[in-house]
Short mmCIF file of C-alpha atoms in Angstrom, two decimals:
data_model
loop_
_atom_site.label_atom_id
_atom_site.label_comp_id
_atom_site.label_asym_id
_atom_site.label_seq_id
_atom_site.Cartn_x
_atom_site.Cartn_y
_atom_site.Cartn_z
CA MET A 22 -13.63 -147.46 55.05
CA ALA A 23 -12.92 -143.78 54.65
CA GLU A 24 -15.45 -141.65 53.04
CA LEU A 25 -15.82 -138.09 52.04
CA ASN A 26 -16.92 -136.67 55.67
CA THR A 27 -13.79 -139.01 57.50
CA PRO A 28 -11.81 -136.91 59.38
CA LEU A 29 -7.60 -137.32 58.06
CA THR A 30 -4.36 -136.45 59.44
CA LEU A 31 -1.71 -135.40 57.03
CA GLY A 32 1.33 -134.84 59.22
CA GLU A 33 0.64 -132.12 61.41
CA LEU A 34 -2.51 -130.81 59.65
CA LYS A 35 -6.03 -132.43 60.83
CA LEU A 36 -8.68 -132.02 58.43
CA LYS A 37 -12.25 -132.39 59.33
CA ASN A 38 -13.20 -133.92 55.86
CA ARG A 39 -11.46 -135.36 52.98
CA VAL A 40 -12.28 -132.87 50.43
CA VAL A 41 -9.62 -130.67 49.44
CA MET A 42 -10.07 -127.43 47.15
CA ALA A 43 -7.47 -127.45 44.68
CA PRO A 44 -5.45 -124.30 44.06
CA LEU A 45 -7.06 -122.22 41.00
CA THR A 46 -5.24 -119.48 39.39
CA ARG A 47 -7.54 -116.64 39.40
CA SER A 48 -5.39 -113.52 38.62
CA ARG A 49 -7.49 -111.32 40.99
CA ALA A 50 -4.69 -109.67 43.00
CA THR A 51 -3.43 -106.28 42.56
CA ALA A 52 -1.11 -105.43 39.99
CA ASP A 53 1.86 -105.66 42.77
CA ARG A 54 0.75 -109.15 43.60
CA VAL A 55 -0.98 -108.27 46.61
CA PRO A 56 -4.28 -110.08 48.00
CA THR A 57 -7.24 -108.16 47.87
CA PRO A 58 -10.26 -108.21 50.51
CA MET A 59 -12.38 -109.64 47.92
CA MET A 60 -9.65 -112.84 47.36
CA ALA A 61 -10.57 -113.02 51.69
CA GLU A 62 -13.84 -113.58 51.06
CA TYR A 63 -13.82 -116.05 48.28
CA TYR A 64 -11.45 -118.72 50.49
CA ALA A 65 -13.90 -117.83 53.35
CA GLN A 66 -16.87 -118.92 51.49
CA ARG A 67 -15.27 -122.44 50.52
CA ALA A 68 -13.96 -122.95 54.21
CA SER A 69 -15.91 -125.67 54.90
CA ALA A 70 -13.43 -128.28 52.75
CA GLY A 71 -10.87 -130.02 54.88
CA LEU A 72 -7.94 -128.38 53.16
CA ILE A 73 -7.66 -125.07 50.85
CA ILE A 74 -4.77 -125.00 48.63
CA ALA A 75 -4.35 -121.29 48.04
CA GLU A 76 -3.96 -120.50 44.27
CA ALA A 77 -0.11 -120.43 42.88
CA THR A 78 1.92 -117.57 44.36
CA VAL A 79 5.07 -116.47 43.14
CA ILE A 80 8.12 -116.26 44.93
CA SER A 81 9.85 -113.27 43.31
CA GLU A 82 8.65 -110.94 40.37
CA GLN A 83 11.06 -112.93 38.07
CA ALA A 84 9.28 -116.13 38.84
CA ASN A 85 5.66 -114.74 37.13
CA GLY A 86 4.17 -115.80 34.08
CA TYR A 87 0.68 -114.12 34.45
CA LEU A 88 -0.78 -111.07 35.25
CA ASN A 89 -2.25 -110.34 38.57
CA THR A 90 -1.34 -113.59 40.18
CA PRO A 91 -0.27 -113.29 44.24
CA GLY A 92 3.15 -112.97 45.30
CA LEU A 93 4.91 -113.71 48.79
CA PHE A 94 8.12 -111.92 48.53
CA ASN A 95 7.39 -108.56 50.37
CA GLN A 96 5.35 -107.38 53.27
CA ALA A 97 2.27 -105.96 51.65
CA GLN A 98 1.76 -109.22 50.11
CA VAL A 99 2.17 -110.83 53.80
CA ASP A 100 -0.35 -108.40 55.05
CA GLY A 101 -2.86 -109.53 51.91
CA TRP A 102 -2.53 -112.83 52.39
CA LYS A 103 -3.16 -112.46 56.40
CA LEU A 104 -6.49 -110.90 55.84
CA VAL A 105 -7.29 -114.41 53.79
CA THR A 106 -5.92 -116.92 56.29
CA ASP A 107 -8.12 -114.96 59.23
CA ALA A 108 -11.09 -115.18 57.09
CA VAL A 109 -10.45 -118.83 56.26
CA HIS A 110 -9.57 -119.72 60.28
CA ALA A 111 -12.58 -117.74 61.24
CA LYS A 112 -15.14 -120.08 59.52
CA GLY A 113 -12.96 -123.07 60.83
CA GLY A 114 -10.96 -123.83 57.70
CA LEU A 115 -7.31 -124.64 56.94
CA ILE A 116 -5.34 -122.99 54.26
CA VAL A 117 -1.59 -123.87 53.02
CA SER A 118 0.10 -121.53 50.51
CA GLN A 119 0.94 -123.15 46.89
CA LEU A 120 4.70 -121.43 45.82
CA TRP A 121 5.40 -121.24 42.45
CA HIS A 122 8.06 -120.14 40.08
CA VAL A 123 6.89 -120.81 36.33
CA GLY A 124 10.36 -120.68 34.70
CA ARG A 125 10.12 -120.68 30.70
CA VAL A 126 6.23 -120.44 31.01
CA SER A 127 6.94 -116.76 30.85
CA HIS A 128 7.81 -113.93 28.68
CA PRO A 129 10.11 -110.78 28.69
CA ASP A 130 7.31 -108.89 28.47
CA LEU A 131 6.02 -109.92 31.88
CA LEU A 132 9.45 -110.09 33.02
CA ALA A 133 10.56 -106.46 32.75
CA GLY A 134 12.48 -107.38 29.62
CA GLU A 135 14.34 -110.38 31.17
CA THR A 136 14.77 -113.63 29.44
CA PRO A 137 12.63 -116.33 30.98
CA VAL A 138 14.77 -118.81 32.84
CA SER A 139 15.10 -122.88 32.61
CA ALA A 140 16.65 -126.02 33.28
CA SER A 141 17.69 -125.99 29.56
CA SER A 142 17.62 -124.07 26.62
CA VAL A 143 14.21 -125.56 25.50
CA GLN A 144 11.76 -123.68 23.90
CA GLN A 145 7.98 -124.36 24.81
CA ALA A 146 5.56 -124.94 22.16
CA GLY A 147 2.35 -122.58 21.94
CA HIS A 148 1.47 -119.13 22.80
CA VAL A 149 2.12 -117.08 25.62
CA SER A 150 -1.21 -117.60 28.18
CA LEU A 151 -3.34 -114.49 28.33
CA LEU A 152 -1.19 -112.06 26.80
CA ARG A 153 -2.52 -110.21 23.70
CA PRO A 154 -1.70 -109.77 20.94
CA LYS A 155 -0.93 -113.37 21.12
CA ARG A 156 2.86 -114.07 21.23
CA PRO A 157 5.15 -117.58 21.01
CA TYR A 158 6.82 -118.53 24.05
CA VAL A 159 10.58 -117.55 23.73
CA LEU A 160 13.87 -119.68 24.01
CA PRO A 161 14.79 -119.77 27.68
CA ARG A 162 18.14 -119.55 29.17
CA PRO A 163 19.75 -122.00 31.13
CA LEU A 164 20.07 -121.54 35.06
CA GLN A 165 23.48 -121.06 36.45
CA ILE A 166 24.29 -123.24 39.50
CA ALA A 167 24.45 -120.17 41.83
CA GLU A 168 21.24 -118.91 40.29
CA ILE A 169 19.17 -122.49 41.23
CA HIS A 170 20.81 -121.92 44.76
CA ALA A 171 19.46 -118.63 45.00
CA ILE A 172 15.96 -119.72 43.73
CA THR A 173 15.95 -122.33 46.40
CA GLU A 174 16.71 -119.42 49.13
CA GLN A 175 13.87 -117.49 47.64
CA TYR A 176 11.55 -120.59 48.09
CA LYS A 177 12.54 -120.47 51.54
CA GLN A 178 12.01 -116.95 52.38
CA ALA A 179 8.52 -117.28 50.90
CA ALA A 180 7.97 -120.41 53.31
CA ILE A 181 9.16 -117.76 56.04
CA TYR A 182 6.51 -115.20 54.69
CA ALA A 183 3.75 -117.89 54.39
CA LYS A 184 4.02 -118.48 58.05
CA GLN A 185 4.01 -114.82 59.00
CA ALA A 186 0.91 -114.78 56.73
CA GLY A 187 -0.81 -117.11 58.92
CA PHE A 188 -1.23 -120.11 56.57
CA ASP A 189 -1.46 -123.67 58.21
CA GLY A 190 1.52 -124.87 55.94
CA VAL A 191 2.81 -124.61 51.99
CA GLU A 192 2.70 -126.78 49.42
CA LEU A 193 5.51 -126.84 46.49
CA HIS A 194 4.28 -126.28 42.81
CA ALA A 195 6.62 -129.03 41.17
CA ALA A 196 3.86 -129.89 38.76
CA ASN A 197 2.35 -128.68 35.50
CA GLY A 198 5.58 -127.65 33.20
CA TYR A 199 7.07 -124.84 35.47
CA LEU A 200 10.41 -124.59 36.84
CA ILE A 201 10.61 -127.45 39.31
CA ASP A 202 9.02 -129.97 36.75
CA GLN A 203 11.57 -128.49 34.06
CA PHE A 204 14.65 -129.77 36.07
CA LEU A 205 12.67 -133.16 36.89
CA GLN A 206 11.44 -134.12 33.44
CA SER A 207 13.89 -135.29 30.68
CA SER A 208 12.24 -133.36 27.52
CA THR A 209 13.19 -130.54 29.18
CA ASN A 210 16.36 -130.83 31.07
CA LEU A 211 19.40 -131.72 28.84
CA ARG A 212 21.69 -130.22 31.47
CA GLU A 213 25.21 -132.45 31.94
CA ASP A 214 26.02 -130.99 35.58
CA GLU A 215 24.67 -132.04 38.94
CA TYR A 216 21.40 -131.12 37.99
CA GLY A 217 20.73 -133.20 34.98
CA GLY A 218 21.36 -136.43 33.39
CA SER A 219 20.41 -139.17 35.82
CA ILE A 220 17.05 -139.19 37.85
CA GLU A 221 18.92 -138.51 41.03
CA ASN A 222 20.11 -135.13 39.64
CA ARG A 223 17.33 -134.08 37.42
CA ALA A 224 15.13 -134.58 40.82
CA ARG A 225 17.80 -132.50 43.05
CA PHE A 226 16.29 -129.05 42.59
CA LEU A 227 13.27 -130.56 44.04
CA LEU A 228 14.46 -131.95 46.85
CA GLU A 229 16.70 -129.24 47.75
CA VAL A 230 13.51 -126.85 47.79
CA VAL A 231 11.63 -129.31 49.62
CA ASP A 232 14.43 -129.40 52.32
CA ALA A 233 14.54 -125.99 52.42
CA LEU A 234 10.75 -125.57 52.98
CA ILE A 235 10.92 -128.22 55.79
CA GLU A 236 13.84 -126.01 57.57
CA VAL A 237 10.99 -123.39 57.82
CA TRP A 238 7.86 -125.36 58.43
CA GLY A 239 8.71 -129.25 59.51
CA ALA A 240 8.23 -131.89 57.27
CA GLY A 241 4.79 -132.38 58.69
CA ARG A 242 3.75 -129.15 57.04
CA VAL A 243 5.05 -129.22 53.75
CA GLY A 244 3.18 -130.84 50.67
CA VAL A 245 4.31 -131.48 46.94
CA HIS A 246 2.10 -130.90 43.51
CA LEU A 247 3.22 -133.33 40.87
CA ALA A 248 1.81 -133.79 37.38
CA PRO A 249 3.01 -137.86 36.28
CA ARG A 250 1.32 -137.43 32.83
CA GLY A 251 3.40 -134.29 31.80
CA ASP A 252 0.36 -133.26 29.74
CA GLU A 253 0.56 -129.35 30.47
CA HIS A 254 3.21 -126.77 29.05
CA ASP A 255 4.57 -129.13 26.17
CA MET A 256 6.56 -131.52 28.74
CA GLY A 257 7.60 -135.14 28.80
CA ASP A 258 9.42 -137.76 30.33
CA ALA A 259 11.20 -140.86 29.04
CA THR A 260 10.51 -142.77 32.03
CA PRO A 261 7.59 -141.07 34.15
CA ARG A 262 7.09 -144.37 36.34
CA GLU A 263 10.81 -144.44 37.37
CA THR A 264 11.04 -140.92 37.36
CA PHE A 265 8.13 -140.19 39.86
CA GLY A 266 8.70 -143.08 41.80
CA TYR A 267 12.18 -141.99 42.34
CA VAL A 268 10.41 -138.52 43.77
CA MET A 269 8.08 -140.71 45.85
CA GLN A 270 10.69 -142.80 47.42
CA GLU A 271 12.59 -139.58 48.58
CA LEU A 272 9.86 -137.59 49.97
CA GLY A 273 8.64 -140.69 51.62
CA LYS A 274 11.95 -140.71 53.45
CA ARG A 275 11.34 -136.99 54.55
CA GLN A 276 7.38 -138.28 55.63
CA ILE A 277 6.16 -134.83 54.34
CA ALA A 278 2.30 -134.25 54.87
CA PHE A 279 1.14 -135.09 51.54
CA PHE A 280 1.78 -135.37 48.17
CA PHE A 281 -1.03 -134.45 45.28
CA THR A 282 -1.15 -135.23 41.81
CA ARG A 283 -2.80 -133.94 38.58
CA GLU A 284 -3.17 -136.75 36.73
CA TYR A 285 -6.74 -137.96 35.52
CA LEU A 286 -7.84 -141.50 35.99
CA ALA A 287 -7.10 -144.01 33.35
CA GLU A 288 -5.43 -147.64 32.76
CA ASP A 289 -1.93 -145.86 32.41
CA SER A 290 -2.12 -143.83 35.69
CA ILE A 291 0.71 -144.07 37.86
CA SER A 292 -0.20 -142.13 41.08
CA GLU A 293 -1.13 -145.56 42.42
CA ASP A 294 2.22 -146.94 42.08
CA MET A 295 3.66 -143.41 43.48
CA LYS A 296 1.41 -143.64 46.57
CA ALA A 297 3.11 -147.19 47.03
CA ARG A 298 6.55 -146.19 47.07
CA ALA A 299 5.60 -143.12 49.27
CA ASN A 300 6.38 -144.88 52.42
CA GLY A 301 2.96 -144.06 54.00
CA VAL A 302 3.10 -140.28 52.96
CA PRO A 303 -0.93 -139.54 52.11
CA TYR A 304 -1.88 -139.01 48.63
CA ILE A 305 -4.38 -136.47 47.60
CA ALA A 306 -5.77 -137.08 44.36
CA ASN A 307 -7.23 -134.68 41.71
CA MET A 308 -8.07 -134.33 38.22
CA ARG A 309 -12.02 -134.56 36.25
CA LEU A 310 -13.19 -136.36 39.32
CA SER A 311 -17.26 -137.03 39.76
CA ARG A 312 -18.46 -137.65 42.74
CA GLU A 313 -18.32 -141.30 42.29
CA ASP A 314 -14.74 -141.57 41.40
CA ALA A 315 -14.09 -139.51 44.92
CA ILE A 316 -16.27 -141.99 47.07
CA ASP A 317 -14.58 -145.11 45.31
CA LEU A 318 -10.93 -143.73 45.70
CA LEU A 319 -11.47 -143.35 49.24
CA ALA A 320 -13.26 -146.11 49.90
CA SER A 321 -10.83 -148.40 48.36
CA GLY A 322 -7.79 -146.47 49.83
CA LYS A 323 -6.28 -145.59 46.35
CA ALA A 324 -6.18 -142.31 47.97
CA ASP A 325 -6.54 -140.69 51.02
CA ALA A 326 -8.13 -137.06 50.06
CA VAL A 327 -9.88 -136.25 46.94
CA SER A 328 -9.35 -132.78 45.42
CA PHE A 329 -11.74 -130.63 43.26
CA GLY A 330 -10.99 -127.58 41.11
CA LYS A 331 -13.48 -126.02 38.73
CA ALA A 332 -16.14 -127.61 40.81
CA TYR A 333 -15.05 -125.24 43.65
CA ILE A 334 -15.27 -122.16 41.62
CA ALA A 335 -18.61 -122.32 41.17
CA ASN A 336 -19.49 -124.18 44.41
CA PRO A 337 -18.46 -122.42 47.49
CA ASP A 338 -20.17 -125.31 49.39
CA LEU A 339 -19.28 -127.80 47.30
CA TYR A 340 -18.04 -130.16 50.44
CA GLU A 341 -21.86 -130.09 51.58
CA ARG A 342 -23.14 -130.60 48.12
CA LEU A 343 -21.08 -133.75 47.51
CA LEU A 344 -22.47 -135.22 50.90
CA VAL A 345 -25.62 -135.17 49.66
CA ASP A 346 -25.45 -135.69 45.90
CA ALA A 347 -26.96 -132.05 45.29
CA PRO A 348 -26.65 -130.59 41.91
CA LEU A 349 -23.71 -127.80 40.97
CA ASN A 350 -23.82 -124.38 39.78
CA GLU A 351 -23.05 -123.68 36.60
CA LEU A 352 -19.24 -122.12 35.96
CA LYS A 353 -19.15 -118.52 34.33
CA LEU A 354 -16.50 -119.08 32.20
CA GLU A 355 -16.59 -115.81 31.44
CA ASN A 356 -15.22 -114.45 34.37
CA MET A 357 -12.78 -117.29 35.68
CA ILE A 358 -9.64 -114.99 35.34
CA GLY A 359 -8.25 -111.77 35.79
CA THR A 360 -11.17 -109.44 36.33
CA ASP A 361 -11.82 -107.21 39.52
CA VAL A 362 -15.86 -107.86 39.77
CA ALA A 363 -17.86 -110.13 42.23
CA GLU A 364 -19.67 -111.81 39.46
CA GLY A 365 -18.47 -114.94 38.89
CA TYR A 366 -15.95 -115.10 41.90
CA ILE A 367 -17.79 -114.24 45.05
CA ASP A 368 -21.53 -114.76 44.06
CA TYR A 369 -22.12 -117.99 43.34
CA PRO A 370 -24.82 -119.19 45.56
CA THR A 371 -24.69 -122.18 48.33
CA LEU A 372 -27.72 -124.28 48.57
CA GLU A 373 -29.18 -122.48 51.53
CA GLN A 374 -29.41 -119.45 49.07
CA ILE A 375 -30.81 -121.51 46.38
#
């Protein structure tokens, strides 16, 4: 029976325990998207996790939708990330890079005046996150096929940079309404070419990017991040069980290292069905998990590892706290995103410091 402290193999990744730090956007990089020494300290503090999935990292300047999120498309960013990976490895941790293109979840003000891109011209409801004064999302333009191929190459180059930066692998961000998800789900993909229509066509971009990442890393160091509920950024799919089931069938054929779903536990959850179709690919569960949820998921075999997000922001030693059922630090919401101060970032105390 698997427990929180049971070792786990994810492809070629050897985890010392089954508690994973989820990717968490903190917008703490420089204006040029270079990781900082403070980011290195932040991740090193959390290296007791079985695996750290680093915050979403843009593959080009045109892939971004937020200020001060890190990138992996030039040498300065590689060098900045090398500080992070070295610090995590010095503490005995594992860390993978999450590669990201936001697609329509952006604004011309963040793209040097360019129109955001997507699978189709479907405008997202709501207002652009964190930009002030508030402004609505704009109508995106659909990518041409040649552009889709070019973005796939950008993902591949970012994976090469991730290897140079010392990461232990990469995870494709195909969730939460960002570009890959916009191609995958039927509400945002109205295309009539080979990237639209059928489930097989809508999943094509995702799988082509995965294949490009495997060329760089091998399947055993590539993960995929999915959000089958479609509950972020005005998403939705007509047949999610079939859509995500097909994706898992194809990822299972490739024998990737793991898949990760952002899906809270409920009667209509489909992650367990996805795991059944994954041909043995390990599954990392995430979203609103309590300690008891995590223990039950592992003990029952419904998940192979469990992941926590906000709890890891406030508790650098979350793994140790979960083991002994210790109380957790209170999250400082005011400093969660986009400041350059230590407070609310690297000043949370461990149990030993209390």
